[in-house]
Amino acid sequence: MNAILPFAVNFALACFALAMVCALIRLLRGPAAQDRILALDTLYINGMLTILMLGIGFGAAIYFDIALLIALFGFVGSTAMAKFLLRGEVIEP
Amino acid sequence: MSAADVPLWAALPATVLLICGGLLTLVGSLGLLRLDSFFARIHAPTMGGTLGAGCVLLASMLTSTALAERLVIHELLITLFILITAPVTTTLLMRAAMLRSRE
Amino acid sequence: MKRPPLLPLLPVVLAIVWLLLNDSLSLGHVLLGLVFAVLVSAAVRLLRPLPAWPQRLHVAIHLCWQVFLDIVRSNIDVGRVILGATRRQPTIGFVKIPLDLRDPHGLAMLSIIVTGTPGTVWSGLDPATNVLTLHVLDLQDEEAWVRTIKHRYERPLMGIFE
């Protein structure tokens, strides 16, 4: 039994929550479209880390799969949006 | 089975890693707010994406290995995936921003 | 001199990924992973006409360690820039670097290394002249960046991939 790991988990959760608030403010305020996409990219990585943190806190392995799926779909989403900004379409004919 | 049951030899390094990872990610996201132009901001989230995620994933590997009492390293997959894919998005965004700022 | 590697790289990596994903080493998963690895690499061969033959494992390991150290160092640097941003905004700028590396896999690795390190972003390569445009967060000394990229990353990558 130890008390330091739950403390560290809570501390890191608070850090990620604050980081997500920062990204959210940039997402709502961002002057250009690329700022918003950058904020979304940061938001999904922080969300994935939050899920992993819950996995450590509850000691359950199922959170790993959720984090892997968030990483996969977040990458596909933000790359598709960046590509759309670059060329005006996602999949070129 | 929860975070309080992790033996001390794994809990101590995991604690240090989690605090480092949390602070790094927080500073990286804070950069989104504090830096002025988009070209400066694009560098900030890379901090959370590389070392922050690496610290947290290493801590996750440590605690799940200690809880399961066998080697559990499947978090390595997420680490590799993030390391390979995060630069792709950043490069595409950079080129899009260069194209749009030139117009 | 290019020679085929001892082990086919792609099927081995795919089999390892399958075992990691299932988090087991049982006989059934090993067999299934091997079957998947062979099938997928046969299917991918049609998509990628250029196989990568990385060589010199010790150079690659040394490069990985170097990149890890650089990521830690530049994380600290970028963190300091962000926390001090109220007093002084960083001077951003582009650096043009002529490259000697031609191998596409080596260039891909270089772009991942450069962009994965906080503070620098790969922002385009002119295919005709092979000149890399690099975006740097806190640009003080242009010559130092050119020297760092060419000496620290490009030379080992040329040793590995060419």
Short mmCIF file of C-alpha atoms in Angstrom, two decimals:
data_model
loop_
_atom_site.label_atom_id
_atom_site.label_comp_id
_atom_site.label_asym_id
_atom_site.label_seq_id
_atom_site.Cartn_x
_atom_site.Cartn_y
_atom_site.Cartn_z
CA MET A 1 0.00 0.00 0.00
CA ASN A 2 1.41 3.37 -0.89
CA ALA A 3 -0.09 6.82 -1.23
CA ILE A 4 2.33 8.52 -3.59
CA LEU A 5 1.15 6.93 -6.83
CA PRO A 6 -2.52 7.99 -6.41
CA PHE A 7 -1.25 11.48 -5.61
CA ALA A 8 0.88 11.52 -8.77
CA VAL A 9 -2.05 10.25 -10.84
CA ASN A 10 -4.29 13.01 -9.52
CA PHE A 11 -1.59 15.63 -10.08
CA ALA A 12 -1.04 14.51 -13.69
CA LEU A 13 -4.82 14.41 -14.27
CA ALA A 14 -5.07 18.02 -13.09
CA CYS A 15 -2.16 18.98 -15.41
CA PHE A 16 -3.83 17.34 -18.41
CA ALA A 17 -7.16 18.96 -17.59
CA LEU A 18 -5.52 22.41 -17.48
CA ALA A 19 -3.67 21.63 -20.73
CA MET A 20 -6.95 20.67 -22.37
CA VAL A 21 -8.50 23.96 -21.18
CA CYS A 22 -5.57 25.85 -22.80
CA ALA A 23 -6.08 23.95 -26.07
CA LEU A 24 -9.84 24.58 -25.87
CA ILE A 25 -9.35 28.34 -25.47
CA ARG A 26 -7.05 28.35 -28.51
CA LEU A 27 -9.60 26.24 -30.39
CA LEU A 28 -12.41 28.72 -29.71
CA ARG A 29 -10.34 31.89 -30.13
CA GLY A 30 -7.77 30.90 -32.81
CA PRO A 31 -7.68 33.53 -35.52
CA ALA A 32 -6.93 31.21 -38.44
CA ALA A 33 -8.10 27.73 -39.38
CA GLN A 34 -4.63 26.25 -38.88
CA ASP A 35 -4.64 27.45 -35.25
CA ARG A 36 -7.85 25.54 -34.63
CA ILE A 37 -6.48 22.36 -36.22
CA LEU A 38 -3.32 22.63 -34.12
CA ALA A 39 -5.47 23.02 -31.00
CA LEU A 40 -7.54 19.96 -31.96
CA ASP A 41 -4.34 17.97 -32.47
CA THR A 42 -3.14 18.96 -29.00
CA LEU A 43 -6.56 18.18 -27.56
CA TYR A 44 -6.60 14.59 -28.80
CA ILE A 45 -3.10 13.85 -27.53
CA ASN A 46 -4.02 15.28 -24.12
CA GLY A 47 -7.25 13.29 -24.11
CA MET A 48 -5.35 10.11 -24.90
CA LEU A 49 -2.93 10.78 -22.05
CA THR A 50 -5.89 11.41 -19.70
CA ILE A 51 -7.38 8.04 -20.60
CA LEU A 52 -4.01 6.35 -19.95
CA MET A 53 -3.86 8.13 -16.61
CA LEU A 54 -7.29 6.71 -15.68
CA GLY A 55 -5.94 3.31 -16.69
CA ILE A 56 -3.03 3.67 -14.26
CA GLY A 57 -5.35 4.98 -11.53
CA PHE A 58 -7.85 2.12 -11.74
CA GLY A 59 -5.25 -0.51 -12.62
CA ALA A 60 -7.35 -1.77 -15.54
CA ALA A 61 -5.92 -2.92 -18.88
CA ILE A 62 -8.99 -2.01 -20.95
CA TYR A 63 -8.01 1.67 -21.07
CA PHE A 64 -5.00 0.79 -23.24
CA ASP A 65 -7.26 -0.16 -26.14
CA ILE A 66 -9.27 3.05 -25.80
CA ALA A 67 -6.05 5.11 -25.84
CA LEU A 68 -4.78 3.27 -28.93
CA LEU A 69 -8.07 3.92 -30.75
CA ILE A 70 -8.02 7.62 -29.79
CA ALA A 71 -4.45 7.90 -31.09
CA LEU A 72 -5.42 6.23 -34.39
CA PHE A 73 -8.55 8.26 -35.04
CA GLY A 74 -7.06 11.52 -33.84
CA PHE A 75 -4.16 11.16 -36.25
CA VAL A 76 -6.46 10.37 -39.16
CA GLY A 77 -8.76 13.28 -38.31
CA SER A 78 -6.16 16.00 -37.90
CA THR A 79 -4.15 14.83 -40.92
CA ALA A 80 -7.29 14.87 -43.04
CA MET A 81 -8.07 18.42 -41.91
CA ALA A 82 -4.51 19.62 -42.51
CA LYS A 83 -4.55 18.04 -45.95
CA PHE A 84 -7.83 19.77 -46.67
CA LEU A 85 -6.27 23.13 -45.77
CA LEU A 86 -3.30 22.36 -48.00
CA ARG A 87 -5.06 21.23 -51.16
CA GLY A 88 -8.77 21.91 -50.80
CA GLU A 89 -9.61 18.20 -50.85
CA VAL A 90 -8.67 15.21 -48.76
CA ILE A 91 -8.41 12.40 -51.28
CA GLU A 92 -7.25 13.59 -54.66
CA PRO A 93 -8.68 11.90 -57.75
CA MET B 1 -6.29 -3.77 -7.90
CA SER B 2 -5.65 -0.06 -8.23
CA ALA B 3 -2.87 2.49 -8.08
CA ALA B 4 -2.44 2.05 -4.31
CA ASP B 5 -1.54 -1.65 -4.72
CA VAL B 6 1.50 -1.01 -6.90
CA PRO B 7 4.70 -2.08 -5.07
CA LEU B 8 7.07 0.66 -4.05
CA TRP B 9 9.91 -0.17 -6.49
CA ALA B 10 7.57 0.61 -9.40
CA ALA B 11 5.59 3.38 -7.70
CA LEU B 12 8.56 5.67 -7.03
CA PRO B 13 9.89 5.95 -10.62
CA ALA B 14 6.31 6.04 -11.94
CA THR B 15 5.53 8.99 -9.67
CA VAL B 16 8.55 10.95 -10.92
CA LEU B 17 7.68 10.12 -14.54
CA LEU B 18 4.03 11.12 -14.12
CA ILE B 19 4.88 14.47 -12.53
CA CYS B 20 7.45 15.23 -15.25
CA GLY B 21 5.04 14.17 -18.01
CA GLY B 22 2.17 16.20 -16.61
CA LEU B 23 4.25 19.36 -16.23
CA LEU B 24 5.79 19.00 -19.71
CA THR B 25 2.39 18.56 -21.35
CA LEU B 26 0.97 21.49 -19.40
CA VAL B 27 3.84 23.79 -20.44
CA GLY B 28 3.49 22.63 -24.06
CA SER B 29 -0.22 23.45 -24.14
CA LEU B 30 0.38 26.71 -22.30
CA GLY B 31 2.60 27.67 -25.24
CA LEU B 32 -0.51 27.62 -27.44
CA LEU B 33 -1.81 30.57 -25.40
CA ARG B 34 1.35 32.50 -24.64
CA LEU B 35 3.09 32.62 -28.02
CA ASP B 36 2.11 35.32 -30.50
CA SER B 37 2.20 33.99 -34.02
CA PHE B 38 1.10 30.68 -35.48
CA PHE B 39 4.61 29.84 -36.63
CA ALA B 40 5.84 30.06 -33.04
CA ARG B 41 2.82 28.18 -31.69
CA ILE B 42 3.33 25.17 -33.95
CA HIS B 43 6.43 24.20 -31.93
CA ALA B 44 4.69 24.13 -28.56
CA PRO B 45 2.52 20.95 -28.63
CA THR B 46 5.48 18.87 -29.82
CA MET B 47 6.68 18.98 -26.21
CA GLY B 48 3.62 17.16 -24.94
CA GLY B 49 3.64 14.87 -27.94
CA THR B 50 7.17 13.56 -27.51
CA LEU B 51 8.61 13.65 -24.02
CA GLY B 52 5.32 14.16 -22.14
CA ALA B 53 3.63 11.20 -23.82
CA GLY B 54 6.84 9.18 -23.49
CA CYS B 55 7.01 9.75 -19.72
CA VAL B 56 3.36 8.82 -19.18
CA LEU B 57 3.60 5.71 -21.37
CA LEU B 58 6.75 4.55 -19.57
CA ALA B 59 4.99 5.01 -16.22
CA SER B 60 2.00 3.04 -17.55
CA MET B 61 4.33 0.21 -18.63
CA LEU B 62 5.98 0.17 -15.19
CA THR B 63 2.75 0.04 -13.19
CA SER B 64 1.00 -2.52 -15.38
CA THR B 65 4.10 -4.74 -15.32
CA ALA B 66 4.20 -4.51 -11.53
CA LEU B 67 0.46 -5.19 -11.14
CA ALA B 68 0.33 -8.14 -13.55
CA GLU B 69 3.68 -9.55 -12.30
CA ARG B 70 4.83 -10.24 -15.86
CA LEU B 71 6.25 -8.07 -18.63
CA VAL B 72 3.46 -5.90 -20.09
CA ILE B 73 4.92 -3.62 -22.75
CA HIS B 74 2.08 -3.12 -25.20
CA GLU B 75 2.12 0.64 -24.44
CA LEU B 76 5.24 0.61 -26.64
CA LEU B 77 2.83 0.47 -29.62
CA ILE B 78 1.22 3.81 -28.71
CA THR B 79 4.65 5.38 -28.16
CA LEU B 80 5.88 4.29 -31.58
CA PHE B 81 2.63 5.30 -33.25
CA ILE B 82 2.67 8.79 -31.70
CA LEU B 83 6.36 9.25 -32.52
CA ILE B 84 5.81 8.33 -36.16
CA THR B 85 2.50 10.10 -36.80
CA ALA B 86 2.72 13.37 -34.88
CA PRO B 87 5.43 14.80 -37.23
CA VAL B 88 3.26 13.99 -40.27
CA THR B 89 0.42 16.20 -39.03
CA THR B 90 2.82 18.96 -37.99
CA THR B 91 4.59 19.01 -41.36
CA LEU B 92 1.29 19.09 -43.27
CA LEU B 93 0.00 21.93 -41.07
CA MET B 94 3.26 23.84 -41.53
CA ARG B 95 3.02 23.61 -45.31
CA ALA B 96 -0.66 24.59 -45.25
CA ALA B 97 0.14 27.62 -43.09
CA MET B 98 3.01 28.65 -45.39
CA LEU B 99 0.74 28.38 -48.41
CA ARG B 100 -2.06 30.35 -46.77
CA SER B 101 0.18 33.11 -45.39
CA ARG B 102 1.71 33.65 -48.83
CA GLU B 103 -1.67 34.37 -50.44
CA MET C 1 27.21 -1.23 -51.43
CA LYS C 2 23.65 -2.40 -50.93
CA ARG C 3 23.00 -5.97 -49.91
CA PRO C 4 19.78 -7.63 -48.72
CA PRO C 5 19.47 -7.80 -44.93
CA LEU C 6 19.70 -11.03 -42.96
CA LEU C 7 16.06 -10.88 -41.89
CA PRO C 8 13.17 -9.52 -43.97
CA LEU C 9 12.36 -6.39 -41.97
CA LEU C 10 8.67 -5.78 -42.63
CA PRO C 11 7.29 -9.27 -41.76
CA VAL C 12 9.34 -9.42 -38.54
CA VAL C 13 8.12 -5.99 -37.42
CA LEU C 14 4.52 -6.88 -38.28
CA ALA C 15 4.70 -10.13 -36.32
CA ILE C 16 6.12 -8.29 -33.29
CA VAL C 17 3.36 -5.68 -33.53
CA TRP C 18 0.72 -8.43 -33.65
CA LEU C 19 2.15 -10.10 -30.54
CA LEU C 20 2.34 -6.76 -28.70
CA LEU C 21 -1.21 -5.85 -29.68
CA ASN C 22 -2.56 -9.12 -28.30
CA ASP C 23 -0.22 -9.02 -25.30
CA SER C 24 0.43 -12.76 -25.42
CA LEU C 25 3.11 -15.20 -26.50
CA SER C 26 0.95 -18.31 -26.93
CA LEU C 27 1.57 -20.67 -29.84
CA GLY C 28 -1.69 -19.77 -31.57
CA HIS C 29 -0.93 -16.06 -31.60
CA VAL C 30 2.64 -16.65 -32.82
CA LEU C 31 1.38 -18.75 -35.75
CA LEU C 32 -1.45 -16.33 -36.58
CA GLY C 33 0.94 -13.38 -36.41
CA LEU C 34 3.39 -15.07 -38.78
CA VAL C 35 0.61 -15.85 -41.27
CA PHE C 36 -0.65 -12.24 -41.12
CA ALA C 37 2.87 -10.85 -41.44
CA VAL C 38 3.64 -12.86 -44.57
CA LEU C 39 0.25 -12.09 -46.19
CA VAL C 40 0.40 -8.35 -45.44
CA SER C 41 3.98 -7.94 -46.63
CA ALA C 42 3.14 -9.79 -49.85
CA ALA C 43 0.21 -7.40 -50.37
CA VAL C 44 2.28 -4.31 -49.56
CA ARG C 45 5.05 -5.27 -51.99
CA LEU C 46 2.78 -4.16 -54.86
CA LEU C 47 2.32 -0.72 -53.27
CA ARG C 48 5.95 0.07 -52.50
CA PRO C 49 8.40 -0.60 -55.30
CA LEU C 50 11.38 0.58 -53.22
CA PRO C 51 12.41 -1.74 -50.37
CA ALA C 52 14.45 -0.23 -47.53
CA TRP C 53 17.66 -1.99 -46.55
CA PRO C 54 18.95 -0.33 -43.43
CA GLN C 55 22.47 -1.38 -42.42
CA ARG C 56 24.93 -0.81 -39.59
CA LEU C 57 22.86 -1.47 -36.48
CA HIS C 58 25.35 0.16 -34.12
CA VAL C 59 25.14 3.47 -36.01
CA ALA C 60 21.33 3.29 -35.78
CA ILE C 61 21.41 2.63 -32.03
CA HIS C 62 23.83 5.48 -31.49
CA LEU C 63 21.60 7.77 -33.58
CA CYS C 64 18.53 6.79 -31.52
CA TRP C 65 20.36 7.64 -28.28
CA GLN C 66 21.54 10.95 -29.75
CA VAL C 67 17.99 11.82 -30.83
CA PHE C 68 16.66 10.99 -27.36
CA LEU C 69 19.23 13.28 -25.74
CA ASP C 70 18.38 16.06 -28.21
CA ILE C 71 14.64 15.68 -27.57
CA VAL C 72 15.21 16.04 -23.81
CA ARG C 73 17.52 19.03 -24.30
CA SER C 74 15.24 20.88 -26.71
CA ASN C 75 12.19 20.16 -24.54
CA ILE C 76 13.90 22.08 -21.76
CA ASP C 77 14.85 24.88 -24.17
CA VAL C 78 11.34 25.23 -25.62
CA GLY C 79 9.82 25.11 -22.13
CA ARG C 80 12.08 27.95 -21.08
CA VAL C 81 11.08 29.98 -24.17
CA ILE C 82 7.37 29.44 -23.46
CA LEU C 83 7.60 30.33 -19.78
CA GLY C 84 9.59 33.48 -20.58
CA ALA C 85 7.34 34.53 -23.45
CA THR C 86 5.77 37.47 -21.63
CA ARG C 87 9.10 39.30 -21.53
CA ARG C 88 10.43 38.31 -24.92
CA GLN C 89 8.74 36.64 -27.87
CA PRO C 90 11.11 34.20 -29.63
CA THR C 91 12.69 35.17 -32.93
CA ILE C 92 11.30 32.70 -35.45
CA GLY C 93 12.94 32.13 -38.79
CA PHE C 94 13.62 29.80 -41.70
CA VAL C 95 16.96 28.15 -42.40
CA LYS C 96 17.91 26.74 -45.81
CA ILE C 97 20.09 23.63 -45.64
CA PRO C 98 21.52 21.92 -48.75
CA LEU C 99 21.33 18.15 -48.24
CA ASP C 100 23.48 15.36 -49.66
CA LEU C 101 21.08 12.63 -48.56
CA ARG C 102 19.03 11.31 -51.50
CA ASP C 103 17.50 8.06 -50.26
CA PRO C 104 13.73 8.53 -49.69
CA HIS C 105 13.69 6.39 -46.53
CA GLY C 106 16.58 8.37 -45.11
CA LEU C 107 14.80 11.63 -45.90
CA ALA C 108 11.64 10.33 -44.24
CA MET C 109 13.61 9.44 -41.11
CA LEU C 110 15.29 12.84 -41.14
CA SER C 111 11.92 14.59 -41.35
CA ILE C 112 10.59 12.56 -38.42
CA ILE C 113 13.69 13.32 -36.33
CA VAL C 114 13.65 17.04 -37.15
CA THR C 115 9.91 17.52 -36.58
CA GLY C 116 9.78 15.26 -33.55
CA THR C 117 12.35 17.43 -31.81
CA PRO C 118 10.57 20.45 -30.31
CA GLY C 119 11.81 23.75 -31.69
CA THR C 120 12.35 22.71 -35.29
CA VAL C 121 9.79 21.82 -37.97
CA TRP C 122 10.55 20.40 -41.42
CA SER C 123 8.80 22.76 -43.84
CA GLY C 124 9.56 21.50 -47.30
CA LEU C 125 12.24 19.99 -49.52
CA ASP C 126 12.95 21.22 -53.03
CA PRO C 127 13.23 18.00 -55.06
CA ALA C 128 15.27 19.63 -57.83
CA THR C 129 18.05 21.19 -55.77
CA ASN C 130 17.68 18.97 -52.64
CA VAL C 131 17.56 22.02 -50.37
CA LEU C 132 15.70 21.60 -47.07
CA THR C 133 13.71 24.46 -45.56
CA LEU C 134 13.75 24.25 -41.78
CA HIS C 135 11.63 26.35 -39.46
CA VAL C 136 13.30 27.18 -36.13
CA LEU C 137 11.54 28.55 -33.04
CA ASP C 138 14.41 30.48 -31.48
CA LEU C 139 16.85 31.35 -34.25
CA GLN C 140 20.13 32.74 -32.97
CA ASP C 141 22.88 31.25 -35.09
CA GLU C 142 22.01 29.99 -38.58
CA GLU C 143 25.39 28.36 -39.21
CA ALA C 144 25.11 26.29 -36.02
CA TRP C 145 21.78 24.79 -37.17
CA VAL C 146 23.19 23.88 -40.58
CA ARG C 147 26.20 22.25 -38.93
CA THR C 148 24.06 20.38 -36.39
CA ILE C 149 21.66 18.93 -38.96
CA LYS C 150 24.36 17.96 -41.42
CA HIS C 151 26.84 16.56 -38.96
CA ARG C 152 24.66 15.02 -36.28
CA TYR C 153 21.76 13.56 -38.25
CA GLU C 154 22.52 13.49 -41.96
CA ARG C 155 25.85 11.68 -41.82
CA PRO C 156 24.61 8.71 -39.72
CA LEU C 157 21.48 8.45 -41.86
CA MET C 158 23.61 8.33 -45.02
CA GLY C 159 25.66 5.58 -43.39
CA ILE C 160 22.52 3.60 -42.56
CA PHE C 161 20.49 3.96 -45.74
CA GLU C 162 23.00 4.48 -48.56
#
